[in-house]
Amino acid sequence: QVHLIESGGGLVQSGGSLRLSCAASGRTFSSYAMGWFRQAPGKEREFVGRINRSGERTYYGNSVKGRFTISRDNAKNTVYLQMNSLKPEDTAVYYCAADLGYGLRDAVRDYAYWGQGTQVTVSS
């Protein structure tokens, strides 16, 4: 089992940047692929991106491709989400999640462990 805690959310103006962090404890962090999701009020949870165990491969949802970057530091048991060129429609609660599976997996059901979420608000 792995315990996840997100941080770094906040209020930012449109066009600005934020970096979210997700710290993991428990079972070996490098055993998991890690994903980021987000959920806006009244909407379903949306796939943002995923990084494989080594950090060599990343995948992104179409709405964030080219603006967001996922990275990880296995020595620090932490995964990051760098968000640039933020838009008001990026406003949501952002969650990190851990997956023991392989490949491109972008469904909520694929991820066994979730953090509590961190709020990101982008003002226009």
PDB file of C-alpha atoms in Angstrom:
ATOM      1  CA  GLN A   1       0.000   0.000   0.000  1.00  0.00           C
ATOM      2  CA  VAL A   2       1.113   3.580  -0.641  1.00  0.00           C
ATOM      3  CA  HIS A   3      -0.033   6.807   0.988  1.00  0.00           C
ATOM      4  CA  LEU A   4      -0.094   9.934  -1.204  1.00  0.00           C
ATOM      5  CA  ILE A   5      -0.161  13.588  -0.212  1.00  0.00           C
ATOM      6  CA  GLU A   6      -0.465  16.405  -2.761  1.00  0.00           C
ATOM      7  CA  SER A   7       0.696  19.965  -2.204  1.00  0.00           C
ATOM      8  CA  GLY A   8       1.356  23.147  -4.144  1.00  0.00           C
ATOM      9  CA  GLY A   9      -2.137  24.150  -5.163  1.00  0.00           C
ATOM     10  CA  GLY A  10      -3.396  27.699  -4.918  1.00  0.00           C
ATOM     11  CA  LEU A  11      -4.740  30.712  -6.763  1.00  0.00           C
ATOM     12  CA  VAL A  12      -2.968  31.909  -9.904  1.00  0.00           C
ATOM     13  CA  GLN A  13      -3.787  34.315 -12.696  1.00  0.00           C
ATOM     14  CA  SER A  14      -4.472  33.155 -16.215  1.00  0.00           C
ATOM     15  CA  GLY A  15      -1.183  32.567 -18.038  1.00  0.00           C
ATOM     16  CA  GLY A  16       0.650  31.807 -14.822  1.00  0.00           C
ATOM     17  CA  SER A  17       2.345  28.661 -13.577  1.00  0.00           C
ATOM     18  CA  LEU A  18       2.151  26.306 -10.622  1.00  0.00           C
ATOM     19  CA  ARG A  19       4.011  23.181  -9.634  1.00  0.00           C
ATOM     20  CA  LEU A  20       2.204  20.477  -7.736  1.00  0.00           C
ATOM     21  CA  SER A  21       3.989  17.839  -5.723  1.00  0.00           C
ATOM     22  CA  CYS A  22       2.837  14.435  -4.575  1.00  0.00           C
ATOM     23  CA  ALA A  23       4.805  12.767  -1.802  1.00  0.00           C
ATOM     24  CA  ALA A  24       4.472   9.025  -1.340  1.00  0.00           C
ATOM     25  CA  SER A  25       5.099   6.832   1.663  1.00  0.00           C
ATOM     26  CA  GLY A  26       4.681   3.137   2.254  1.00  0.00           C
ATOM     27  CA  ARG A  27       5.510   0.511  -0.322  1.00  0.00           C
ATOM     28  CA  THR A  28       8.367   1.180  -2.749  1.00  0.00           C
ATOM     29  CA  PHE A  29       7.483   4.261  -4.760  1.00  0.00           C
ATOM     30  CA  SER A  30       9.317   3.087  -7.850  1.00  0.00           C
ATOM     31  CA  SER A  31       7.001   0.077  -8.061  1.00  0.00           C
ATOM     32  CA  TYR A  32       4.215   2.351  -9.224  1.00  0.00           C
ATOM     33  CA  ALA A  33       3.397   4.254 -12.337  1.00  0.00           C
ATOM     34  CA  MET A  34       1.941   7.582 -11.254  1.00  0.00           C
ATOM     35  CA  GLY A  35      -0.912   9.575 -12.652  1.00  0.00           C
ATOM     36  CA  TRP A  36      -2.436  12.993 -12.226  1.00  0.00           C
ATOM     37  CA  PHE A  37      -6.159  13.603 -12.539  1.00  0.00           C
ATOM     38  CA  ARG A  38      -8.376  16.593 -11.949  1.00  0.00           C
ATOM     39  CA  GLN A  39     -12.006  17.176 -11.136  1.00  0.00           C
ATOM     40  CA  ALA A  40     -13.924  20.405 -11.607  1.00  0.00           C
ATOM     41  CA  PRO A  41     -17.248  21.015  -9.848  1.00  0.00           C
ATOM     42  CA  GLY A  42     -20.041  19.071 -11.469  1.00  0.00           C
ATOM     43  CA  LYS A  43     -17.703  17.220 -13.817  1.00  0.00           C
ATOM     44  CA  GLU A  44     -16.191  13.759 -13.924  1.00  0.00           C
ATOM     45  CA  ARG A  45     -12.629  13.164 -12.870  1.00  0.00           C
ATOM     46  CA  GLU A  46     -10.377  13.780 -15.878  1.00  0.00           C
ATOM     47  CA  PHE A  47      -7.040  12.229 -16.811  1.00  0.00           C
ATOM     48  CA  VAL A  48      -4.234  14.797 -16.860  1.00  0.00           C
ATOM     49  CA  GLY A  49      -1.174  12.638 -17.367  1.00  0.00           C
ATOM     50  CA  ARG A  50       0.902   9.638 -16.389  1.00  0.00           C
ATOM     51  CA  ILE A  51       4.549   8.806 -15.868  1.00  0.00           C
ATOM     52  CA  ASN A  52       6.076   5.349 -15.899  1.00  0.00           C
ATOM     53  CA  ARG A  53       8.172   3.860 -13.122  1.00  0.00           C
ATOM     54  CA  SER A  54      11.535   5.068 -14.362  1.00  0.00           C
ATOM     55  CA  GLY A  55      10.284   8.494 -15.414  1.00  0.00           C
ATOM     56  CA  GLU A  56      11.332   7.940 -19.023  1.00  0.00           C
ATOM     57  CA  ARG A  57       7.828   7.914 -20.480  1.00  0.00           C
ATOM     58  CA  THR A  58       5.000  10.348 -19.994  1.00  0.00           C
ATOM     59  CA  TYR A  59       1.499  10.614 -21.443  1.00  0.00           C
ATOM     60  CA  TYR A  60      -0.868  13.562 -21.335  1.00  0.00           C
ATOM     61  CA  GLY A  61      -4.495  14.327 -21.854  1.00  0.00           C
ATOM     62  CA  ASN A  62      -5.280  16.417 -24.905  1.00  0.00           C
ATOM     63  CA  SER A  63      -6.441  19.400 -22.875  1.00  0.00           C
ATOM     64  CA  VAL A  64      -3.047  19.847 -21.179  1.00  0.00           C
ATOM     65  CA  LYS A  65      -0.615  18.561 -23.784  1.00  0.00           C
ATOM     66  CA  GLY A  66       2.174  21.053 -24.403  1.00  0.00           C
ATOM     67  CA  ARG A  67       1.416  23.022 -21.227  1.00  0.00           C
ATOM     68  CA  PHE A  68       1.823  20.507 -18.392  1.00  0.00           C
ATOM     69  CA  THR A  69       4.827  18.332 -17.597  1.00  0.00           C
ATOM     70  CA  ILE A  70       5.037  15.365 -15.239  1.00  0.00           C
ATOM     71  CA  SER A  71       8.291  14.295 -13.638  1.00  0.00           C
ATOM     72  CA  ARG A  72       9.324  12.134 -10.719  1.00  0.00           C
ATOM     73  CA  ASP A  73      12.202  11.749  -8.310  1.00  0.00           C
ATOM     74  CA  ASN A  74      12.281   8.173  -7.043  1.00  0.00           C
ATOM     75  CA  ALA A  75      14.978   9.021  -4.506  1.00  0.00           C
ATOM     76  CA  LYS A  76      12.566  11.510  -2.905  1.00  0.00           C
ATOM     77  CA  ASN A  77       9.439   9.408  -3.424  1.00  0.00           C
ATOM     78  CA  THR A  78       7.821  12.360  -5.156  1.00  0.00           C
ATOM     79  CA  VAL A  79       6.035  13.035  -8.430  1.00  0.00           C
ATOM     80  CA  TYR A  80       5.542  16.536  -9.809  1.00  0.00           C
ATOM     81  CA  LEU A  81       3.115  18.288 -12.120  1.00  0.00           C
ATOM     82  CA  GLN A  82       4.470  21.469 -13.666  1.00  0.00           C
ATOM     83  CA  MET A  83       1.604  23.531 -15.045  1.00  0.00           C
ATOM     84  CA  ASN A  84       2.330  26.421 -17.385  1.00  0.00           C
ATOM     85  CA  SER A  85       0.122  28.768 -19.394  1.00  0.00           C
ATOM     86  CA  LEU A  86      -2.737  28.098 -17.030  1.00  0.00           C
ATOM     87  CA  LYS A  87      -6.281  28.851 -18.123  1.00  0.00           C
ATOM     88  CA  PRO A  88      -9.463  29.371 -16.098  1.00  0.00           C
ATOM     89  CA  GLU A  89     -10.703  26.021 -17.377  1.00  0.00           C
ATOM     90  CA  ASP A  90      -7.799  24.353 -15.578  1.00  0.00           C
ATOM     91  CA  THR A  91      -9.514  25.199 -12.285  1.00  0.00           C
ATOM     92  CA  ALA A  92     -10.134  21.932 -10.429  1.00  0.00           C
ATOM     93  CA  VAL A  93      -9.055  19.737  -7.578  1.00  0.00           C
ATOM     94  CA  TYR A  94      -5.934  17.902  -8.692  1.00  0.00           C
ATOM     95  CA  TYR A  95      -5.225  14.362  -7.531  1.00  0.00           C
ATOM     96  CA  CYS A  96      -2.215  12.128  -7.819  1.00  0.00           C
ATOM     97  CA  ALA A  97      -2.715   8.394  -8.028  1.00  0.00           C
ATOM     98  CA  ALA A  98      -0.605   5.237  -8.042  1.00  0.00           C
ATOM     99  CA  ASP A  99      -0.941   2.262 -10.386  1.00  0.00           C
ATOM    100  CA  LEU A 100       0.779  -1.129 -10.366  1.00  0.00           C
ATOM    101  CA  GLY A 101      -0.182  -1.715 -13.986  1.00  0.00           C
ATOM    102  CA  TYR A 102       1.801  -1.070 -17.151  1.00  0.00           C
ATOM    103  CA  GLY A 103       1.270   0.846 -20.344  1.00  0.00           C
ATOM    104  CA  LEU A 104      -0.947   3.789 -21.151  1.00  0.00           C
ATOM    105  CA  ARG A 105      -3.673   3.676 -18.539  1.00  0.00           C
ATOM    106  CA  ASP A 106      -5.861   6.735 -18.246  1.00  0.00           C
ATOM    107  CA  ALA A 107      -8.970   5.476 -16.476  1.00  0.00           C
ATOM    108  CA  VAL A 108      -9.800   6.257 -12.866  1.00  0.00           C
ATOM    109  CA  ARG A 109     -10.445   2.553 -12.237  1.00  0.00           C
ATOM    110  CA  ASP A 110      -6.843   1.691 -13.177  1.00  0.00           C
ATOM    111  CA  TYR A 111      -5.402   3.476 -10.142  1.00  0.00           C
ATOM    112  CA  ALA A 112      -5.577   1.774  -6.761  1.00  0.00           C
ATOM    113  CA  TYR A 113      -4.301   4.554  -4.519  1.00  0.00           C
ATOM    114  CA  TRP A 114      -5.235   8.223  -4.415  1.00  0.00           C
ATOM    115  CA  GLY A 115      -4.240  11.345  -2.581  1.00  0.00           C
ATOM    116  CA  GLN A 116      -6.707  13.734  -0.970  1.00  0.00           C
ATOM    117  CA  GLY A 117      -6.370  16.354  -3.709  1.00  0.00           C
ATOM    118  CA  THR A 118      -5.190  19.949  -3.877  1.00  0.00           C
ATOM    119  CA  GLN A 119      -7.232  22.870  -5.199  1.00  0.00           C
ATOM    120  CA  VAL A 120      -5.998  24.867  -8.185  1.00  0.00           C
ATOM    121  CA  THR A 121      -7.885  28.016  -9.079  1.00  0.00           C
ATOM    122  CA  VAL A 122      -7.036  30.056 -12.166  1.00  0.00           C
ATOM    123  CA  SER A 123      -8.515  33.536 -12.327  1.00  0.00           C
ATOM    124  CA  SER A 124      -9.213  35.304 -15.606  1.00  0.00           C
TER     125      SER A 124
END
